[in-house]
mmCIF file of C-alpha atoms in Angstrom:
data_model
loop_
_atom_site.group_PDB
_atom_site.id
_atom_site.type_symbol
_atom_site.label_atom_id
_atom_site.label_comp_id
_atom_site.label_asym_id
_atom_site.label_seq_id
_atom_site.Cartn_x
_atom_site.Cartn_y
_atom_site.Cartn_z
ATOM 1 C CA MET A 1 5.434 26.189 -0.649
ATOM 2 C CA SER A 2 7.760 27.422 -3.365
ATOM 3 C CA GLU A 3 7.048 27.240 -7.026
ATOM 4 C CA GLY A 4 7.930 23.812 -8.432
ATOM 5 C CA SER A 5 8.281 22.066 -5.123
ATOM 6 C CA THR A 6 5.975 19.106 -4.198
ATOM 7 C CA ILE A 7 4.825 18.189 -0.798
ATOM 8 C CA ALA A 8 5.125 14.513 0.020
ATOM 9 C CA GLN A 9 1.624 13.887 1.140
ATOM 10 C CA GLY A 10 -1.514 15.846 0.931
ATOM 11 C CA ILE A 11 -5.313 15.358 1.078
ATOM 12 C CA LEU A 12 -7.295 15.720 -2.085
ATOM 13 C CA ASP A 13 -10.757 17.253 -1.320
ATOM 14 C CA THR A 14 -13.750 15.843 -3.099
ATOM 15 C CA SER A 15 -13.718 18.570 -5.865
ATOM 16 C CA THR A 16 -10.170 17.464 -6.738
ATOM 17 C CA VAL A 17 -11.046 13.793 -6.743
ATOM 18 C CA ILE A 18 -13.983 14.265 -9.079
ATOM 19 C CA LEU A 19 -11.695 16.362 -11.549
ATOM 20 C CA LEU A 20 -8.672 14.211 -11.028
ATOM 21 C CA GLN A 21 -8.676 12.594 -14.548
ATOM 22 C CA ARG A 22 -9.081 15.947 -16.215
ATOM 23 C CA LEU A 23 -6.282 17.747 -14.416
ATOM 24 C CA THR A 24 -3.303 18.546 -16.671
ATOM 25 C CA ASP A 25 -0.597 19.425 -14.231
ATOM 26 C CA ALA A 26 0.539 16.596 -12.027
ATOM 27 C CA THR A 27 2.984 18.952 -10.252
ATOM 28 C CA ALA A 28 0.033 20.667 -8.726
ATOM 29 C CA LEU A 29 -0.715 17.552 -6.705
ATOM 30 C CA PRO A 30 1.324 16.090 -3.755
ATOM 31 C CA ALA A 31 3.635 13.178 -4.464
ATOM 32 C CA GLU A 32 1.370 10.915 -2.363
ATOM 33 C CA PRO A 33 -2.229 12.009 -2.683
ATOM 34 C CA LEU A 34 -4.594 10.967 0.013
ATOM 35 C CA ILE A 35 -8.302 11.120 0.470
ATOM 36 C CA THR A 36 -10.574 11.051 3.553
ATOM 37 C CA ALA A 37 -13.416 8.806 4.399
ATOM 38 C CA ILE A 38 -15.552 11.994 4.087
ATOM 39 C CA THR A 39 -14.791 12.221 0.406
ATOM 40 C CA LEU A 40 -15.940 8.617 -0.096
ATOM 41 C CA ALA A 41 -19.213 9.528 1.733
ATOM 42 C CA GLU A 42 -19.749 12.530 -0.660
ATOM 43 C CA LEU A 43 -18.930 10.499 -3.570
ATOM 44 C CA SER A 44 -21.348 7.782 -2.367
ATOM 45 C CA VAL A 45 -24.208 10.259 -2.302
ATOM 46 C CA GLY A 46 -23.642 11.138 -5.934
ATOM 47 C CA PRO A 47 -25.179 8.003 -7.561
ATOM 48 C CA LEU A 48 -28.312 8.330 -5.357
ATOM 49 C CA LEU A 49 -28.875 11.863 -6.462
ATOM 50 C CA ALA A 50 -28.222 11.406 -10.270
ATOM 51 C CA ASP A 51 -31.097 12.430 -12.508
ATOM 52 C CA ASP A 52 -30.598 9.798 -15.310
ATOM 53 C CA GLU A 53 -29.305 6.326 -15.460
ATOM 54 C CA GLY A 54 -26.247 7.340 -17.383
ATOM 55 C CA GLU A 55 -25.115 9.951 -14.874
ATOM 56 C CA ARG A 56 -25.849 7.468 -11.980
ATOM 57 C CA VAL A 57 -23.625 4.919 -13.689
ATOM 58 C CA ALA A 58 -20.777 7.421 -14.251
ATOM 59 C CA ARG A 59 -20.976 8.524 -10.626
ATOM 60 C CA GLN A 60 -20.917 4.957 -9.288
ATOM 61 C CA ALA A 61 -17.932 4.243 -11.612
ATOM 62 C CA HIS A 62 -16.157 7.350 -10.110
ATOM 63 C CA LEU A 63 -16.825 6.240 -6.632
ATOM 64 C CA GLN A 64 -15.622 2.814 -7.223
ATOM 65 C CA GLN A 65 -12.417 4.083 -8.879
ATOM 66 C CA ALA A 66 -11.696 6.197 -5.855
ATOM 67 C CA GLU A 67 -12.307 3.316 -3.521
ATOM 68 C CA ALA A 68 -9.881 1.239 -5.643
ATOM 69 C CA ASP A 69 -7.249 3.939 -5.937
ATOM 70 C CA PHE A 70 -7.104 5.257 -2.424
ATOM 71 C CA ASP A 71 -7.123 3.980 1.267
ATOM 72 C CA ALA A 72 -9.127 6.658 2.907
ATOM 73 C CA LEU A 73 -8.030 8.382 6.081
ATOM 74 C CA PRO A 74 -10.721 7.745 8.764
ATOM 75 C CA PHE A 75 -12.637 10.471 10.521
ATOM 76 C CA ASP A 76 -11.423 9.345 13.932
ATOM 77 C CA ALA A 77 -11.293 10.686 17.491
ATOM 78 C CA SER A 78 -8.352 12.887 16.614
ATOM 79 C CA ALA A 79 -10.198 14.425 13.638
ATOM 80 C CA ALA A 80 -13.446 14.814 15.777
ATOM 81 C CA ARG A 81 -11.412 16.874 18.239
ATOM 82 C CA ALA A 82 -9.834 18.962 15.401
ATOM 83 C CA PHE A 83 -13.359 19.545 14.118
ATOM 84 C CA ALA A 84 -14.148 21.694 17.053
ATOM 85 C CA GLY A 85 -11.410 24.052 16.179
ATOM 86 C CA VAL A 86 -12.516 24.101 12.565
ATOM 87 C CA ALA A 87 -16.027 24.798 13.485
ATOM 88 C CA ALA A 88 -14.955 27.707 15.867
ATOM 89 C CA SER A 89 -12.756 29.075 13.041
ATOM 90 C CA LEU A 90 -15.585 28.958 10.567
ATOM 91 C CA ARG A 91 -17.950 30.747 13.084
ATOM 92 C CA ARG A 92 -15.461 33.455 13.854
ATOM 93 C CA SER A 93 -15.063 34.142 10.107
ATOM 94 C CA GLY A 94 -18.952 34.400 9.655
ATOM 95 C CA ARG A 95 -19.364 31.112 8.050
ATOM 96 C CA LYS A 96 -21.869 28.449 9.106
ATOM 97 C CA THR A 97 -20.314 24.987 9.830
ATOM 98 C CA ASN A 98 -23.337 23.014 8.682
ATOM 99 C CA ALA A 99 -23.405 24.764 5.338
ATOM 100 C CA ARG A 100 -19.921 23.230 4.514
ATOM 101 C CA ALA A 101 -20.011 20.153 6.876
ATOM 102 C CA TYR A 102 -18.288 17.919 4.481
ATOM 103 C CA ASP A 103 -15.537 20.438 3.891
ATOM 104 C CA ALA A 104 -15.106 21.065 7.573
ATOM 105 C CA MET A 105 -14.810 17.340 8.303
ATOM 106 C CA ILE A 106 -12.071 17.070 5.455
ATOM 107 C CA ALA A 107 -10.328 20.024 7.059
ATOM 108 C CA ALA A 108 -10.466 18.486 10.503
ATOM 109 C CA THR A 109 -9.033 15.218 9.146
ATOM 110 C CA ALA A 110 -6.207 17.256 7.503
ATOM 111 C CA LEU A 111 -5.398 19.038 10.664
ATOM 112 C CA ALA A 112 -5.595 15.910 12.805
ATOM 113 C CA ASN A 113 -3.025 14.222 10.461
ATOM 114 C CA ASP A 114 -0.918 17.537 9.953
ATOM 115 C CA LEU A 115 -1.603 17.456 6.201
ATOM 116 C CA PRO A 116 -2.447 20.101 3.673
ATOM 117 C CA VAL A 117 -5.645 20.070 1.641
ATOM 118 C CA TYR A 118 -5.286 20.209 -2.160
ATOM 119 C CA THR A 119 -8.551 21.634 -3.775
ATOM 120 C CA CYS A 120 -9.860 23.053 -6.941
ATOM 121 C CA ASN A 121 -12.202 25.321 -4.649
ATOM 122 C CA PRO A 122 -9.858 27.031 -2.130
ATOM 123 C CA ALA A 123 -12.684 29.364 -0.964
ATOM 124 C CA ASP A 124 -14.435 26.306 0.426
ATOM 125 C CA PHE A 125 -11.662 26.105 3.141
ATOM 126 C CA SER A 126 -11.018 29.788 3.767
ATOM 127 C CA GLY A 127 -11.187 30.983 7.421
ATOM 128 C CA ILE A 128 -9.976 27.687 8.906
ATOM 129 C CA ASP A 129 -7.217 28.433 11.383
ATOM 130 C CA GLY A 130 -4.009 26.487 10.988
ATOM 131 C CA LEU A 131 -5.105 24.687 7.816
ATOM 132 C CA VAL A 132 -2.635 24.711 4.831
ATOM 133 C CA VAL A 133 -4.694 24.971 1.590
ATOM 134 C CA VAL A 134 -3.114 24.400 -1.835
ATOM 135 C CA GLY A 135 -5.109 25.530 -4.843
ATOM 136 C CA VAL A 136 -5.248 23.166 -7.750
ATOM 137 C CA PRO A 137 -5.805 24.742 -11.095
ATOM 138 C CA LEU A 138 -9.128 23.812 -12.607
ATOM 139 C CA PRO A 139 -8.950 21.957 -15.838
ATOM 140 C CA ASP A 140 -9.902 23.925 -19.055
ATOM 141 C CA ALA A 141 -13.405 23.810 -20.401
ATOM 142 C CA LEU A 142 -15.469 22.782 -17.328
#
């Protein structure tokens, strides 16, 4: 992708969805951002693991906003088949699939739909054959 060009569609991984309101460069994102059901699953865990009520409420609000803003791509049979290749790629690169299971499933959904993944944590997707990963700049003062 050349500097200044925007891909029509792309999958935002969970890190990017969490930081979405704090990102300052909209051109770093696809024209039509998508998310996966896996991201919704990750976001759903957040409120249950929060240490205090304020954090729990904030995480629940974030989940509900994501549910309202996006129609999540499913982890369907095609994604399940693509997951095999993702798992094999990760193993070949010395990474364990189960350590990054959510990321691997997001990658499989992206591959099954022939879409790039936009992430604030590109290293989470390294070593996955055929996956196009677009790094999204982290917002200042995390």
